[in-house]
Short mmCIF file of C-alpha atoms in Angstrom, two decimals:
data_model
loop_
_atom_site.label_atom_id
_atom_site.label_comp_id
_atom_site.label_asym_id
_atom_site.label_seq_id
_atom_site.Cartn_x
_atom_site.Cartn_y
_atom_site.Cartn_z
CA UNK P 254 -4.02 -42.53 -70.14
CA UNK P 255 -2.30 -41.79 -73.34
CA UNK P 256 -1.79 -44.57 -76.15
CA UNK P 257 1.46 -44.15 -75.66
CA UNK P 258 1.72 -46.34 -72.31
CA UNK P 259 2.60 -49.98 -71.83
CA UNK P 260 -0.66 -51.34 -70.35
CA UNK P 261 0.06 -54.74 -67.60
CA UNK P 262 -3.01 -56.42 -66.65
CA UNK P 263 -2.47 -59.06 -63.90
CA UNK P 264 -5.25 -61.20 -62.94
CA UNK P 265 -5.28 -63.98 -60.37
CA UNK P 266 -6.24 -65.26 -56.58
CA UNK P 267 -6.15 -62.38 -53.92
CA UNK P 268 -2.84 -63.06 -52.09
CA UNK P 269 -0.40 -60.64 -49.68
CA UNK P 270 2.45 -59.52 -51.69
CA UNK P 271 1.21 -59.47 -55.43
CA UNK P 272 1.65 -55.74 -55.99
CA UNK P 273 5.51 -55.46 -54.34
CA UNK P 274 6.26 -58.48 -56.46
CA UNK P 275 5.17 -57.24 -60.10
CA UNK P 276 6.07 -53.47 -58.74
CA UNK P 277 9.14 -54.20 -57.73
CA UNK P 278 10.25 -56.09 -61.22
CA UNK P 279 9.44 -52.48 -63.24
CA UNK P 280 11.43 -50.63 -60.52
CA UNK P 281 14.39 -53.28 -61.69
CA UNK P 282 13.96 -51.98 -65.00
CA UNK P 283 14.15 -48.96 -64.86
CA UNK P 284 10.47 -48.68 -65.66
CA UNK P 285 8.22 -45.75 -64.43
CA UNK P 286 4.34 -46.47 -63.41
CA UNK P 287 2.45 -43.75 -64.58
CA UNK P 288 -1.05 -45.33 -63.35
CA UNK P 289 -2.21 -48.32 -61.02
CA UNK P 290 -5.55 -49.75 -60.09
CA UNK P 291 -5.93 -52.81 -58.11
CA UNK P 292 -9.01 -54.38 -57.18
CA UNK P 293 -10.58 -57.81 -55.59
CA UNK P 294 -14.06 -58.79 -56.57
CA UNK P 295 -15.67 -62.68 -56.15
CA UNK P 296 -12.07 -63.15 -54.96
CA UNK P 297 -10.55 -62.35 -58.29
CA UNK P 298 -7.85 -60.01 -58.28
CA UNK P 299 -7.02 -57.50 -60.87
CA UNK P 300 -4.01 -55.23 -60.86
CA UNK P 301 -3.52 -52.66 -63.48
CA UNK P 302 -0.54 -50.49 -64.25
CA UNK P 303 0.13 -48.05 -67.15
CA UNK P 304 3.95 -47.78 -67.32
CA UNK P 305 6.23 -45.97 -69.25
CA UNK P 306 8.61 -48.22 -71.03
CA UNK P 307 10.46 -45.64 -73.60
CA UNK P 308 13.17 -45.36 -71.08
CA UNK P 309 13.68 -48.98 -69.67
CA UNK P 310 16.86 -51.55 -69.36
CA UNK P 311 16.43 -53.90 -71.57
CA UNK P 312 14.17 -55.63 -74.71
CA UNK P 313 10.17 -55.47 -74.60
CA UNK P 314 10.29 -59.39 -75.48
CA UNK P 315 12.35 -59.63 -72.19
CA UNK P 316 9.69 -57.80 -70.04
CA UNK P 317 6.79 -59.64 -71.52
CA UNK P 318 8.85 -63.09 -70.62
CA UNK P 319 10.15 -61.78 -67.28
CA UNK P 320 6.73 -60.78 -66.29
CA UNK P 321 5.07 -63.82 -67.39
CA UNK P 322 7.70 -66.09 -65.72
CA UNK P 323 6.95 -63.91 -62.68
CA UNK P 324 2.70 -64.66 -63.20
CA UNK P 325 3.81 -68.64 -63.58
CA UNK P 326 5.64 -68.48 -59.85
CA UNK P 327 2.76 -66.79 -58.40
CA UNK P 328 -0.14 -68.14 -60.55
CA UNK P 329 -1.41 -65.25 -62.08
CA UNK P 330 -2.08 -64.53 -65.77
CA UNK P 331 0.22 -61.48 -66.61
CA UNK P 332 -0.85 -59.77 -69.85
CA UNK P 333 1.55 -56.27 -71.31
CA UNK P 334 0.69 -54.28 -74.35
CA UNK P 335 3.14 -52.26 -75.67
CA UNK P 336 2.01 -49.38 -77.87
CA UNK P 337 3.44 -51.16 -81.27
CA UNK P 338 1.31 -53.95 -79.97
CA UNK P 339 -2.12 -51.91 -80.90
CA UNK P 340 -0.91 -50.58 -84.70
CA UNK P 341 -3.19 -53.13 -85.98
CA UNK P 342 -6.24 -53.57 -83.52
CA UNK P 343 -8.36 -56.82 -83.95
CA UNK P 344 -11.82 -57.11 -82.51
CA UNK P 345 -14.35 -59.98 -81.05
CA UNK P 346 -17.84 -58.98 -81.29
CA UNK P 347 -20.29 -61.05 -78.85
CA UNK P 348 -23.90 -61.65 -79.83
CA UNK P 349 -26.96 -63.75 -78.62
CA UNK P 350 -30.38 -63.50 -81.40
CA UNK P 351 -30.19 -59.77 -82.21
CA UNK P 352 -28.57 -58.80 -85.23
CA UNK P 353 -28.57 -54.77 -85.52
CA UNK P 354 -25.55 -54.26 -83.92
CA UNK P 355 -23.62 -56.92 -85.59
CA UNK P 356 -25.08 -55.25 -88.95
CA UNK P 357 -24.03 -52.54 -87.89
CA UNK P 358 -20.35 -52.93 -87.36
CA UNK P 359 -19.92 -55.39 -90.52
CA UNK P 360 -21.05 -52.70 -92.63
CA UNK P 361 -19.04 -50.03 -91.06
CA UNK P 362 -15.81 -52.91 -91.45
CA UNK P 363 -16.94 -53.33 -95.11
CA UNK P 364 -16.90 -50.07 -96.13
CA UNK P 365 -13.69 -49.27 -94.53
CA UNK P 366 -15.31 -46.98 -91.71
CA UNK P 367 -14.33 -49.08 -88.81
CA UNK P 368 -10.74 -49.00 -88.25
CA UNK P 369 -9.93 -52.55 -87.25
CA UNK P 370 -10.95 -55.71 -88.38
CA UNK P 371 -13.33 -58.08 -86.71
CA UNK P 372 -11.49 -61.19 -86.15
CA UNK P 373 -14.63 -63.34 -84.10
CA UNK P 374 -17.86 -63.35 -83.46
CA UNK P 375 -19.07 -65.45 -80.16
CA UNK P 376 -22.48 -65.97 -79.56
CA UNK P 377 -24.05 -68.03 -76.64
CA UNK P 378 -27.04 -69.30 -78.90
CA UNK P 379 -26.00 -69.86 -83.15
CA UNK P 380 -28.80 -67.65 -84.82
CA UNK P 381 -26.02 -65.55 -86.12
CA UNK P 382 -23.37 -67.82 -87.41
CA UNK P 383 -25.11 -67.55 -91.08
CA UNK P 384 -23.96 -63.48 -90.37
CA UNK P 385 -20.72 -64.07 -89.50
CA UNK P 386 -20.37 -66.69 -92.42
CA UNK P 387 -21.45 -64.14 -95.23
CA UNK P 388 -18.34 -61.84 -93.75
CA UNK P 389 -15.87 -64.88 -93.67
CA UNK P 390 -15.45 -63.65 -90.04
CA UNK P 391 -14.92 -67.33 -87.39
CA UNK P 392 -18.06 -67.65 -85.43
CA UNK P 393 -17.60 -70.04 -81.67
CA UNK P 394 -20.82 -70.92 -80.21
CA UNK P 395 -19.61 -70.92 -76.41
CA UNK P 396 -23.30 -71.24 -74.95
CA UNK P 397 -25.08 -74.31 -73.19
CA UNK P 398 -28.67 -74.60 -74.37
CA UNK P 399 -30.31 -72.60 -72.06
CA UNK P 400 -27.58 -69.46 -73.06
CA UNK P 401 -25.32 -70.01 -70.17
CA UNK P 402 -22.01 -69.35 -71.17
CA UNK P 403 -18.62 -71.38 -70.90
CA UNK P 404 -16.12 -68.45 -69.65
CA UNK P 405 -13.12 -71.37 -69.93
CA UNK P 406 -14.36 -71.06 -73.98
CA UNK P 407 -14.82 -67.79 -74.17
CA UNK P 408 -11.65 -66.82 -72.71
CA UNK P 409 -9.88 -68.98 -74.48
CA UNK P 410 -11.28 -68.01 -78.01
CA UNK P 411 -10.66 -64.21 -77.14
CA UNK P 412 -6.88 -65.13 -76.48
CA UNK P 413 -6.25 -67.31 -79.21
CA UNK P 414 -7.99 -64.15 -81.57
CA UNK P 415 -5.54 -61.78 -79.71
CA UNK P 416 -8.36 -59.27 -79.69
CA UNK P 417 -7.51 -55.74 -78.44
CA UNK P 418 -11.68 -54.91 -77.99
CA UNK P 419 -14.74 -56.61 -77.40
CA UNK P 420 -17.31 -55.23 -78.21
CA UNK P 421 -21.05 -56.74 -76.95
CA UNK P 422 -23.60 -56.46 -80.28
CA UNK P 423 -27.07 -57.34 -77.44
CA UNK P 424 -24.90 -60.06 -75.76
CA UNK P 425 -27.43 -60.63 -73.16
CA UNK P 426 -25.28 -61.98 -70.58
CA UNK P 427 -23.26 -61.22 -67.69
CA UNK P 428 -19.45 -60.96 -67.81
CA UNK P 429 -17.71 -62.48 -64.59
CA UNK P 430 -14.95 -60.72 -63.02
CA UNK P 431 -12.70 -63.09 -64.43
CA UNK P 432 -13.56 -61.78 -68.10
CA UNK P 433 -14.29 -58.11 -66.97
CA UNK P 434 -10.87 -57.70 -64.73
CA UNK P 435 -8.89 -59.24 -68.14
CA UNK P 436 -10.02 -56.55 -70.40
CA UNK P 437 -10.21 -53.42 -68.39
CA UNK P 438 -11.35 -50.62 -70.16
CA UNK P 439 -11.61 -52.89 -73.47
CA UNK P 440 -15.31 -53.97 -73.54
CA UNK P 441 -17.93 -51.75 -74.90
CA UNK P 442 -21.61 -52.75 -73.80
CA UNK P 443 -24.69 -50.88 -75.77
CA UNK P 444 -28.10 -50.78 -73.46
CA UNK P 445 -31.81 -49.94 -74.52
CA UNK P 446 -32.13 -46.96 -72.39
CA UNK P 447 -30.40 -43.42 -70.63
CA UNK P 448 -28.75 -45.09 -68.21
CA UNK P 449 -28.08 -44.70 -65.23
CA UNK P 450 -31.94 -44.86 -65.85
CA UNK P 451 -33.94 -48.58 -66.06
CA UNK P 452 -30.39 -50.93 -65.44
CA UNK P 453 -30.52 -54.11 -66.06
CA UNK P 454 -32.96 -56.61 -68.01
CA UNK P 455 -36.05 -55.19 -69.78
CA UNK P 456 -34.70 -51.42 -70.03
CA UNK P 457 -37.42 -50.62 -73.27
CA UNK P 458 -40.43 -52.36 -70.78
CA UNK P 459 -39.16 -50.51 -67.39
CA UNK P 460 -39.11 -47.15 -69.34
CA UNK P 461 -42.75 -47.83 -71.12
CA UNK P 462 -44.13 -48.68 -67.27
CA UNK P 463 -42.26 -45.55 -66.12
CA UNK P 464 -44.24 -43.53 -67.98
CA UNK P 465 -40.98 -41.64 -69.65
CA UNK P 466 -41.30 -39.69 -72.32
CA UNK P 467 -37.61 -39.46 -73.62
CA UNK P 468 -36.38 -42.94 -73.97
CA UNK P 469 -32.95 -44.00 -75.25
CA UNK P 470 -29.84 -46.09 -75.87
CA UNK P 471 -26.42 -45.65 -73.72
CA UNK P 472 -23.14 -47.13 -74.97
CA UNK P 473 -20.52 -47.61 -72.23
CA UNK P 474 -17.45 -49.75 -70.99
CA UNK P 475 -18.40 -52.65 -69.01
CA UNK P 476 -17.29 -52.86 -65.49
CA UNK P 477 -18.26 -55.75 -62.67
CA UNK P 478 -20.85 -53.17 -61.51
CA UNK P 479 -23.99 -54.00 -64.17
CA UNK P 480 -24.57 -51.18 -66.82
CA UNK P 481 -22.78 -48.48 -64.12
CA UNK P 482 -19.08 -48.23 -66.57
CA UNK P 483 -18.22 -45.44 -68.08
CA UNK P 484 -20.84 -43.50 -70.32
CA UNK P 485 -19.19 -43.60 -73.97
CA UNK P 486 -22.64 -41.70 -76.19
CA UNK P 487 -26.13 -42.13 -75.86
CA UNK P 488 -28.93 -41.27 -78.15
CA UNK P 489 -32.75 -40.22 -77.01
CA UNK P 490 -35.98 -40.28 -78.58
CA UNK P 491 -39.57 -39.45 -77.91
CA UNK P 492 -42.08 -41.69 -76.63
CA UNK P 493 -45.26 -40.47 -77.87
CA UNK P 494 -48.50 -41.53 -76.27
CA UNK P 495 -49.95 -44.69 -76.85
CA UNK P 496 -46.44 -46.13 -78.18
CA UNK P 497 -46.09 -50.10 -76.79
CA UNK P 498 -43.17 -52.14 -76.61
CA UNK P 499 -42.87 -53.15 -80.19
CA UNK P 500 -42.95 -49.33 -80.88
CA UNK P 501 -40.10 -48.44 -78.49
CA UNK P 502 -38.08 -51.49 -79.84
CA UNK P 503 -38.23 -50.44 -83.82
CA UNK P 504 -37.09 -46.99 -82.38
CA UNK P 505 -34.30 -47.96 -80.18
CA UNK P 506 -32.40 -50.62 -82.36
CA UNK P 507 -31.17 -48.08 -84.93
CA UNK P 508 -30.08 -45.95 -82.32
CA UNK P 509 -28.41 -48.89 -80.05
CA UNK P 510 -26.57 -49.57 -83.73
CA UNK P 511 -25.58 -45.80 -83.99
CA UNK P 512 -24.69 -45.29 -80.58
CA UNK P 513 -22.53 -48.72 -80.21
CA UNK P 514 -20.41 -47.77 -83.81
CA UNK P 515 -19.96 -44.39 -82.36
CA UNK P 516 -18.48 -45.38 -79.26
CA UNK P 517 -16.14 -48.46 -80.82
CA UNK P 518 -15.03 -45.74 -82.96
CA UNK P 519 -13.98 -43.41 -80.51
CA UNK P 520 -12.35 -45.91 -78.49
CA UNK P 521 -10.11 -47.43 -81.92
CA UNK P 522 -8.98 -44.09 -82.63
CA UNK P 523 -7.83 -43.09 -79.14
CA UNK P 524 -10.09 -39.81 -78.58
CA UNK P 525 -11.48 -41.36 -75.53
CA UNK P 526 -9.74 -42.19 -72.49
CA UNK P 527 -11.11 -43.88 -69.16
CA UNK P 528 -9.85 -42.40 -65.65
CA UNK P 529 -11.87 -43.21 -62.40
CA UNK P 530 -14.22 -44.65 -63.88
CA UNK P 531 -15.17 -41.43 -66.07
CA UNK P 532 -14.58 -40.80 -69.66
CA UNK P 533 -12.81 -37.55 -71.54
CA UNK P 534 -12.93 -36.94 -74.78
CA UNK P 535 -9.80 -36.04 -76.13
CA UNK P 536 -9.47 -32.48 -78.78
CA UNK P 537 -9.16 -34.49 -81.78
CA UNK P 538 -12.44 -36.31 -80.87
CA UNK P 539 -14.99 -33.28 -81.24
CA UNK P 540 -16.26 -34.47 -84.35
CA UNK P 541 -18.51 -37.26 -82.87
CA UNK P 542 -22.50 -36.66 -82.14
CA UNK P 543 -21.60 -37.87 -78.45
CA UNK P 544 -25.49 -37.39 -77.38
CA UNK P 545 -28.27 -35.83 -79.58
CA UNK P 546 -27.43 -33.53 -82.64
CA UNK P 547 -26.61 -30.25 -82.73
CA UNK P 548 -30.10 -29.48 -84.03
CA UNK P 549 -31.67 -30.23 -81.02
CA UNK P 550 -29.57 -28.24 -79.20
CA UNK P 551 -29.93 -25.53 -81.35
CA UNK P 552 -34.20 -25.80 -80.66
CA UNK P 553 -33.69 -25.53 -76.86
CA UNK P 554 -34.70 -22.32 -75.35
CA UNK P 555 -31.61 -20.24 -74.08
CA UNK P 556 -33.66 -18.58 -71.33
CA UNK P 557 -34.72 -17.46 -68.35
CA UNK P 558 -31.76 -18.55 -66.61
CA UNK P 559 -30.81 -16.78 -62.79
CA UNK P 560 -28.90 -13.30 -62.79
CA UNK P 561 -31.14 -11.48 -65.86
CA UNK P 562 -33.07 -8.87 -64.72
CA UNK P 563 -35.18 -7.17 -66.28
CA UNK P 564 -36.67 -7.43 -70.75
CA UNK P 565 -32.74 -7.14 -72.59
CA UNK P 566 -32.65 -7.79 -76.08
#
């Protein structure tokens, strides 16, 4: 979907009648949908439309209100982002113990390489506050001891930052629907290996008992389907013999850091879009490594391939 779009999220209990009611306001209007995607998962529903608003009777203040007046009468939260809304795009960065990725994008901020500011960290244990703290970036501890996280917290910090991405530095936890289905296409996981390869918890110590000898790191958007969203950039590296966990670890982090900035890059600057559950690069985003450099590309052997017959030069 282009940048261009007024993006409506509208999150709530499943109910008959929810899409004619919020439809039926844009048609008012004057307002064209361009996209829509509904779903109902752990009976949390999540509607949402890209519309065209260039065209449409009346203020954008008024259609925010209207619509959220609308998500009071039927109890649904009723988010719109108009294109002016993004100029300036803030970000929350979530983190449990490891601090690579977090590095990663606080350098990138500092030197002016990021394109947005990071308004929050949130963590669900405290080992990185002191981080945050030397970047004079807010830090909310929203975990219970054990890690569990408060989503009533965490939603509620990520609304009163107004952040347009989150971005998970190693967050090791699981997003409910009700977090995933608010930011659509606006979180941006990073995970030790090539997915769709080793999902899940211990990718680096799946891949080492698989035997693999290519390993990697995969950045992609989060869905409510673990590690299966949309492949952003991944990164690979060899797993020579005898290499042990610690090994793959040292190897992957960098990469996990490289990959992850890569793909919160892309995403600020608009050269990748999201459309069923795929992602396209756009033209003005061929300048990014995407998977592994060009040198190794340039190393692979361009044949035998089917259809040449025969010793041609």
């Amino acid at each position: 979907m282009t940048s261009e779009l007024t993006e409506i999220t509208v999150i709530g209990e499943d109910d008959t009648g929810l899409v004619a009611r919020v439809t039926s306001l844009l048609f008012e209007r004057g307002i064209n949908i361009e996209d829509i995607d509904q779903a109902v998962r752990e009976g949390v529903f999540r509607m949402y439309l890209a519309v065209d608003t260039a065209g449409m009777d009346g203020h954008p203040e008024t259609l925010r209100s209207d619509l959220r007046d609308l998500g009071d009468d039927l109890d649904l939260d009723v988010q719109v982002r108009f294109p002016a809304d993004r100029e300036t795009q803030r970000i929350a960065v979530l983190v449990t113990r490891e601090s690579h990725c977090l590095e990663a994008l606080f350098e990138a901020w500092a030197n002016g390489d990021l394109g947005a500011d990071i308004g929050v960290v949130i963590g669900n244990h405290d080992e990185l506050e002191p981080l945050a703290d030397h970047y004079d970036v807010p830090f909310h501890d929203v975990g219970a001891p054990s890690g569990e996280v408060d989503e009533d917290e965490l939603l509620a910090a990520l609304a009163s930052y107004d952040v347009d991405l989150i971005v998970l530095a190693r967050f090791m936890r699981i997003l409910s629907p009700n977090v995933v289905f608010r930011y659509e296409d606006r979180i941006i996981n990073v995970h030790p290996s090539l997915l769709p390869a080793f999902p899940g918890a211990e990718a680096y110590r799946q891949a080492l008992e698989a035997g693999v000898r290519v390993a990697g790191v995969t950045a992609h958007y989060v869905t409510t389907d673990l590690d299966q969203g949309p492949i952003v950039t991944q990164r690979a590296f060899d797993v020579p013999d005898g290499a042990d966990l610690a090994k793959l670890k040292a190897t992957g982090q960098p990469l996990e850091a490289d990959a992850l900035l890569e793909a919160v890059q892309l995403h600020l600057n608009g050269d990748v879009s999201v459309h069923r559950g795929r992602t396209t690069v756009r033209e003005n985003g061929d300048g990014y490594q995407l998977g592994l450099p060009a040198a190794v590309t340039d190393a692979n052997p361009d044949r035998p391939i089917d259809g040449i017959v025969g010793g041609e030069d």
